[in-house]
């Protein structure tokens, strides 16, 4: 695992201790683990376990932005549309 992949969830752009707490039960503690599971699956797992109040679309944008080093407010519209489509039933 590279040094970047070992970065703790709470240290990633857009994320923090709360997101780390939400992902911890799934064994997702680092950037590399989040990347392996995937943003969409991580979002689905959080929503399945804790419901829609635990994470919303902004949280989805934040997860994607964390892996791409992009501020969650600056995601391109096509990325947002793709993520919405991939999580429509979540």
Coordinates of C-alpha atoms in Angstrom, one line a residue:
X1 CA 0.0 0.0 0.0
X2 CA 1.4 3.4 -1.0
X3 CA 1.7 6.3 1.5
X4 CA -1.2 8.0 -0.1
X5 CA -3.3 4.9 0.2
X6 CA -2.5 4.7 3.9
X7 CA -4.0 8.2 4.5
X8 CA -6.7 7.9 7.2
X9 CA -10.2 8.8 6.2
X10 CA -10.4 11.7 8.6
X11 CA -7.4 13.3 7.0
X12 CA -8.8 13.2 3.4
X13 CA -10.1 16.4 1.7
X14 CA -13.8 16.9 2.4
X15 CA -14.0 14.2 5.1
X16 CA -13.4 14.2 8.8
X17 CA -13.9 12.3 12.0
X18 CA -17.7 11.8 11.5
X19 CA -17.2 10.1 8.1
X20 CA -14.4 8.0 9.5
X21 CA -16.8 6.8 12.3
X22 CA -19.5 6.0 9.6
X23 CA -17.0 3.9 7.6
X24 CA -15.2 2.2 10.4
X25 CA -17.7 -0.6 11.0
X26 CA -17.1 -1.6 7.3
X27 CA -13.4 -1.9 7.8
X28 CA -12.8 1.3 5.8
X29 CA -10.1 3.3 7.6
X30 CA -7.9 4.6 4.8
X31 CA -8.0 6.1 1.4
X32 CA -6.8 2.9 -0.2
X33 CA -9.7 0.9 1.5
X34 CA -12.2 3.5 0.3
X35 CA -10.8 3.3 -3.2
X36 CA -11.1 -0.5 -3.2
X37 CA -14.7 -0.5 -1.9
X38 CA -15.7 2.5 -4.1
X39 CA -17.5 5.7 -3.4
X40 CA -20.9 4.4 -4.5
X41 CA -20.7 1.2 -2.4
X42 CA -19.4 3.1 0.6
X43 CA -22.4 5.5 0.3
X44 CA -24.8 2.6 -0.1
X45 CA -23.4 0.8 3.0
X46 CA -23.7 3.9 5.1
X47 CA -27.3 4.6 4.0
X48 CA -28.3 0.9 4.5
X49 CA -26.9 0.8 8.0
X50 CA -27.9 4.3 9.3
X51 CA -30.4 5.6 6.8
X52 CA -30.6 8.7 4.7
X53 CA -30.0 11.1 7.7
X54 CA -26.5 9.7 8.0
X55 CA -25.3 10.8 4.6
X56 CA -26.9 12.8 1.7
X57 CA -25.8 13.7 -1.8
X58 CA -23.4 16.3 -0.4
X59 CA -21.7 13.4 1.5
X60 CA -21.6 11.4 -1.7
X61 CA -19.9 14.4 -3.5
X62 CA -17.5 14.6 -0.5
X63 CA -16.5 10.9 -0.8
X64 CA -15.9 11.3 -4.5
X65 CA -14.0 14.5 -4.0
X66 CA -11.8 12.9 -1.3
X67 CA -10.5 10.3 -3.8
X68 CA -10.0 12.9 -6.6
X69 CA -8.7 15.7 -4.4
X70 CA -11.6 18.0 -5.4
X71 CA -13.7 20.2 -3.2
X72 CA -17.1 18.6 -2.9
X73 CA -18.8 21.9 -4.0
X74 CA -16.7 21.9 -7.2
X75 CA -17.7 18.5 -8.7
X76 CA -18.5 18.8 -12.4
X77 CA -22.2 18.4 -13.2
X78 CA -21.5 15.2 -15.3
X79 CA -19.9 13.6 -12.3
X80 CA -22.8 14.5 -10.1
X81 CA -25.3 13.1 -12.7
X82 CA -23.4 9.9 -12.9
X83 CA -23.3 9.5 -9.1
X84 CA -27.0 10.2 -8.8
X85 CA -27.7 7.6 -11.5
X86 CA -25.5 5.0 -9.7
X87 CA -27.2 5.6 -6.4
X88 CA -30.8 6.2 -7.5
X89 CA -32.1 3.2 -5.6
X90 CA -30.0 3.9 -2.4

